GROMACS .gro file of C-alpha atoms in nm:
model
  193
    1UNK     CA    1   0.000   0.000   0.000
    2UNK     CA    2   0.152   0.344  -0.108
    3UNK     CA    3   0.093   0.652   0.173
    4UNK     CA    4  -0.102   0.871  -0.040
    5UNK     CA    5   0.034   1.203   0.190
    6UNK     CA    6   0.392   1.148   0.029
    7UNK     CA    7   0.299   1.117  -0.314
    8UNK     CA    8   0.413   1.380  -0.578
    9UNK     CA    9   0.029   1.438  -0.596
   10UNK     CA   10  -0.072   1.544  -0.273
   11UNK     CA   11   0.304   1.717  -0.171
   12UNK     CA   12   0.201   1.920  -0.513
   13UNK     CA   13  -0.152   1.991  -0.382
   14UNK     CA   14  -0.022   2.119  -0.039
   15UNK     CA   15   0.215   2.353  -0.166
   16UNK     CA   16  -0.061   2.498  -0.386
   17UNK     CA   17  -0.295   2.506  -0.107
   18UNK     CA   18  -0.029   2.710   0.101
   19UNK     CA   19   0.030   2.936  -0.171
   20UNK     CA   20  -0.354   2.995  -0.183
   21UNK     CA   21  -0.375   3.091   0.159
   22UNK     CA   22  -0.057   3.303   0.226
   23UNK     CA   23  -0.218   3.479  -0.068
   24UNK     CA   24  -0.569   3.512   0.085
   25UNK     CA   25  -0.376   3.628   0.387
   26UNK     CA   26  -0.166   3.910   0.250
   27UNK     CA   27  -0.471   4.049   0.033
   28UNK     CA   28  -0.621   4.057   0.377
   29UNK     CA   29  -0.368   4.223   0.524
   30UNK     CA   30  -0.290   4.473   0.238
   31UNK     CA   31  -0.644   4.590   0.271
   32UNK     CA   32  -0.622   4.651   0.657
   33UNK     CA   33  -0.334   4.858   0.560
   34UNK     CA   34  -0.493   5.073   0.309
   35UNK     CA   35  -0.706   5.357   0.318
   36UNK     CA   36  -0.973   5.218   0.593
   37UNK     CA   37  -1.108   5.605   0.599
   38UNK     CA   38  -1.508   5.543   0.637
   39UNK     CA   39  -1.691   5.708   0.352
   40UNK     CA   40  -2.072   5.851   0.348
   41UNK     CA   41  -2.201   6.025   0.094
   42UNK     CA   42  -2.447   6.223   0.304
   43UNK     CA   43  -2.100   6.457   0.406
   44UNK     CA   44  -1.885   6.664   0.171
   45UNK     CA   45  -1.560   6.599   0.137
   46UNK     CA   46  -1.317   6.609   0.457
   47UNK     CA   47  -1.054   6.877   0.364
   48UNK     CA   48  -0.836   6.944   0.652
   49UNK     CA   49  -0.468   6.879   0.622
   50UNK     CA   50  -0.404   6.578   0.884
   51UNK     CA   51  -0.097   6.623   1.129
   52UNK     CA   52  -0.003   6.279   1.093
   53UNK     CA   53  -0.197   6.094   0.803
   54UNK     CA   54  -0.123   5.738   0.911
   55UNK     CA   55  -0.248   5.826   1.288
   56UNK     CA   56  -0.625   5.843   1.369
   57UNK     CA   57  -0.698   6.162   1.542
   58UNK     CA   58  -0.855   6.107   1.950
   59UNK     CA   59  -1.219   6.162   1.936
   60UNK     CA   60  -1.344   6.311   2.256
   61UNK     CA   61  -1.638   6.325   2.419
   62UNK     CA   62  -1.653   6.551   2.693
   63UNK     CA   63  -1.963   6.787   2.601
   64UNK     CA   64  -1.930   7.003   2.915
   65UNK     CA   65  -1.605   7.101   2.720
   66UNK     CA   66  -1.751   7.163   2.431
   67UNK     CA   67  -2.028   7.356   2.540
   68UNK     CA   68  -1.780   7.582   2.739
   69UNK     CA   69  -1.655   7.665   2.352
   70UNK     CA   70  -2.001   7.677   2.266
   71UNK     CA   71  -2.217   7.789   2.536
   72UNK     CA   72  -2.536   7.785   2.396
   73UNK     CA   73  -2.509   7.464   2.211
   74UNK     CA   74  -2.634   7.277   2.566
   75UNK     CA   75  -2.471   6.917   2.483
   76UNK     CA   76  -2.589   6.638   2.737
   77UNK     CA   77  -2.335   6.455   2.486
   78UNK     CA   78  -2.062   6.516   2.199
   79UNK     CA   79  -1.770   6.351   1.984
   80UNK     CA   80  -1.575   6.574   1.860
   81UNK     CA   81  -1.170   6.632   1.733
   82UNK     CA   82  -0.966   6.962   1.745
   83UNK     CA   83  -0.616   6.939   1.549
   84UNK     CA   84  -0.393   7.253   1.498
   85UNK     CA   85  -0.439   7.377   1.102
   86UNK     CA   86  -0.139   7.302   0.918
   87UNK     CA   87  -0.065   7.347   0.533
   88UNK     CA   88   0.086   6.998   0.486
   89UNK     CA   89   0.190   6.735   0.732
   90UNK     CA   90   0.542   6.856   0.757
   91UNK     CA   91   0.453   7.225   0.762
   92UNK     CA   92   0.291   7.384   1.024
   93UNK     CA   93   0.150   7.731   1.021
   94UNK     CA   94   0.349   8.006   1.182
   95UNK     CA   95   0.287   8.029   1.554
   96UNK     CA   96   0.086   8.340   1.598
   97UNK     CA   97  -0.149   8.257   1.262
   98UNK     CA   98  -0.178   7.878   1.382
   99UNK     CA   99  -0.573   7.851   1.469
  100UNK     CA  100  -0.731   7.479   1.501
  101UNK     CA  101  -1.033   7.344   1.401
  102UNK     CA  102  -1.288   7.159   1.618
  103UNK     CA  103  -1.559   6.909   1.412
  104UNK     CA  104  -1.837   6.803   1.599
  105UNK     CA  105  -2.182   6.548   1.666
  106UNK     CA  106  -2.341   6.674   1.983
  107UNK     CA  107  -2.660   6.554   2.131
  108UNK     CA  108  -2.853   6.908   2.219
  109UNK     CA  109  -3.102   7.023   2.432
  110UNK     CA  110  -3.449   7.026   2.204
  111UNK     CA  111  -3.468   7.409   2.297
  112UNK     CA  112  -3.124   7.475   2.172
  113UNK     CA  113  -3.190   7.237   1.850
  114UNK     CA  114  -3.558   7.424   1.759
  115UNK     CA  115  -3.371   7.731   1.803
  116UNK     CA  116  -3.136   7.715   1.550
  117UNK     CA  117  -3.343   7.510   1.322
  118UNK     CA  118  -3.609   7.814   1.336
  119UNK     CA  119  -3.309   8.039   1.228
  120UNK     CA  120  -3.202   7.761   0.936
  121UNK     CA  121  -3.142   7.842   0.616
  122UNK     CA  122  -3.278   7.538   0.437
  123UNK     CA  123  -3.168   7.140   0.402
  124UNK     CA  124  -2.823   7.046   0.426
  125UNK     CA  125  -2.708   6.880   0.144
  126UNK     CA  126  -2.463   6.784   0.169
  127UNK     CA  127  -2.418   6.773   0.562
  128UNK     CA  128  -2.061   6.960   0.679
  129UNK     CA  129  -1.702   6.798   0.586
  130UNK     CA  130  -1.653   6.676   0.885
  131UNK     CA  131  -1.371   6.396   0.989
  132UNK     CA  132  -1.488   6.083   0.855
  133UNK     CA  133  -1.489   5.883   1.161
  134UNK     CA  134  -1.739   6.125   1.335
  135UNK     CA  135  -2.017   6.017   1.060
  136UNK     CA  136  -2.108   5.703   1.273
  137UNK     CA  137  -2.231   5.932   1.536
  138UNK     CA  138  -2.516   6.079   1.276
  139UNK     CA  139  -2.802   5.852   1.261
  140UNK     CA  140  -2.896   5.808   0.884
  141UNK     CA  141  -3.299   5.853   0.977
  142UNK     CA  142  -3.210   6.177   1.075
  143UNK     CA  143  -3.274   6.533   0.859
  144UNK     CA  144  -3.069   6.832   0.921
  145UNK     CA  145  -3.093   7.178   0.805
  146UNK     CA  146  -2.809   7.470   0.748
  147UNK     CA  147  -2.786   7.704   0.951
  148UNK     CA  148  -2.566   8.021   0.879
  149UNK     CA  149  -2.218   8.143   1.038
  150UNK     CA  150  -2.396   8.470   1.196
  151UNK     CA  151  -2.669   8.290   1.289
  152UNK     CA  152  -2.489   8.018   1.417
  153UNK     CA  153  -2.241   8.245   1.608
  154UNK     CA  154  -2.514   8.463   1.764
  155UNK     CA  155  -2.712   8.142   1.899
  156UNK     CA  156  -2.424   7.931   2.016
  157UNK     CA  157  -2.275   8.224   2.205
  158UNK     CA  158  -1.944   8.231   2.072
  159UNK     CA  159  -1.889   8.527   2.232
  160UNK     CA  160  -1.881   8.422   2.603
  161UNK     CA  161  -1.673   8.100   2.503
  162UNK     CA  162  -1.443   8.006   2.777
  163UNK     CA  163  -1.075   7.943   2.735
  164UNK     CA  164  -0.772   7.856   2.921
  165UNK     CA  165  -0.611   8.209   2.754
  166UNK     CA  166  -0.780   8.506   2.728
  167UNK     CA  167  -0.664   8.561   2.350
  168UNK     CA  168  -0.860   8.293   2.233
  169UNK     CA  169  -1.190   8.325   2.038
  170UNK     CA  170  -1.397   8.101   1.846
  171UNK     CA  171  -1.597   8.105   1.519
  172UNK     CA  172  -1.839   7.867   1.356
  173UNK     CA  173  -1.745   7.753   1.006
  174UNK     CA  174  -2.030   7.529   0.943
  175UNK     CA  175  -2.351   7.381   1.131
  176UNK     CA  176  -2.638   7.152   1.071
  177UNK     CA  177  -2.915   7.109   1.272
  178UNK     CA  178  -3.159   6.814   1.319
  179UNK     CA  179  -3.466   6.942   1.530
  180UNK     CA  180  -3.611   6.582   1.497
  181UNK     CA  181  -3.295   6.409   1.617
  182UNK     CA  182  -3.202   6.729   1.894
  183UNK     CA  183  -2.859   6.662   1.676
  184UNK     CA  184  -2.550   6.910   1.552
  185UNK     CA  185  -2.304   6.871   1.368
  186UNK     CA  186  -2.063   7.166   1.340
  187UNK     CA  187  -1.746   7.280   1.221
  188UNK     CA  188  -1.583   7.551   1.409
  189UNK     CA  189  -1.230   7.723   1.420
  190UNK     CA  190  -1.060   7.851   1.726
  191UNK     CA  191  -0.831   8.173   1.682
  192UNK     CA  192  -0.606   8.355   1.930
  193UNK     CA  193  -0.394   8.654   1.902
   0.00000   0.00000   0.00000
């Protein structure tokens, strides 16, 4: 009787079979490695020049800390991610023009959320640019309107923000309000002289 595991056959059929899967395995692996960014085609493009591009910025979620930015956004809950605005990843701005942005998803009071969405400037489509891994925070049932800079300013009280420095102010770039979710999402830059 001949041991059919040593035959040419079989030794052929093995090494196949481990070429198969180291090459399963490395097409696994070369997607993990690739751009993983999440996409959603309810947001406009993300434009902001990353720090570090292979480094996932911290989202945090203290909305007390936010809403000291933002006083009258009244978050019982927030993710949001604040990076210093650079040019290119090796090039920061120069120190005293070097604002940062803050991108935001903050659970509002329904007050605060029917106030701006009575001051709203019509459906946003598409919703604000934010960083792509804040878009799992914004429920896909949910309907947001625009709401504009001034009007955004003037209702989230930008100007008694509170900050560490006295030099620092902040400004609204974009906001989107969902009265039916109490939901907004919010780009904002923070300045200081």
């Amino acid at each position: 009787a001949t041991n059919m595991d040593s035959s040419p056959i079989a030794s052929r059929t093995r090494r196949i079979s481990a070429v198969l899967a180291c090459a399963v395995l490395l097409t696994g692996c070369s997607s993990l490695l690739g751009d993983r960014t999440p996409h959603d085609d309810r947001f406009a493009e993300f434009t902001q020049v990353l720090a570090d591009e292979n480094k996932n910025l911290e989202i945090q979620t203290d909305a007390e800390r936010l809403t000291r930015r933002l006083p009258g956004l009244h978050a019982s809950e927030a993710h949001f991610v604040a990076q210093s605005r650079v040019r290119s990843q090796r090039e920061l701005l120069p120190e005293p023009d070097r604002p940062y942005w803050i991108h935001a998803v903050a659970v509002v009071e329904p007050s605060a959320a029917q106030a701006l969405d009575d001051a709203s400037a019509g459906e946003a489509k598409p919703l604000p640019g934010i960083y792509p891994y804040l878009h799992q925070y914004v429920p896909k049932d949910c309907t947001f309107n625009t709401v504009a800079r001034e009007d955004a300013d003037k209702l989230l009280d930008v100007e008694h923000a509170e900050f560490e420095a006295t030099n620092h102010w902040i400004n609204t770039d974009e906001v989107a309000v969902s009265a039916q979710c109490n939901l907004v999402i919010l780009m904002a830059t923070v300045s200081h002289s």
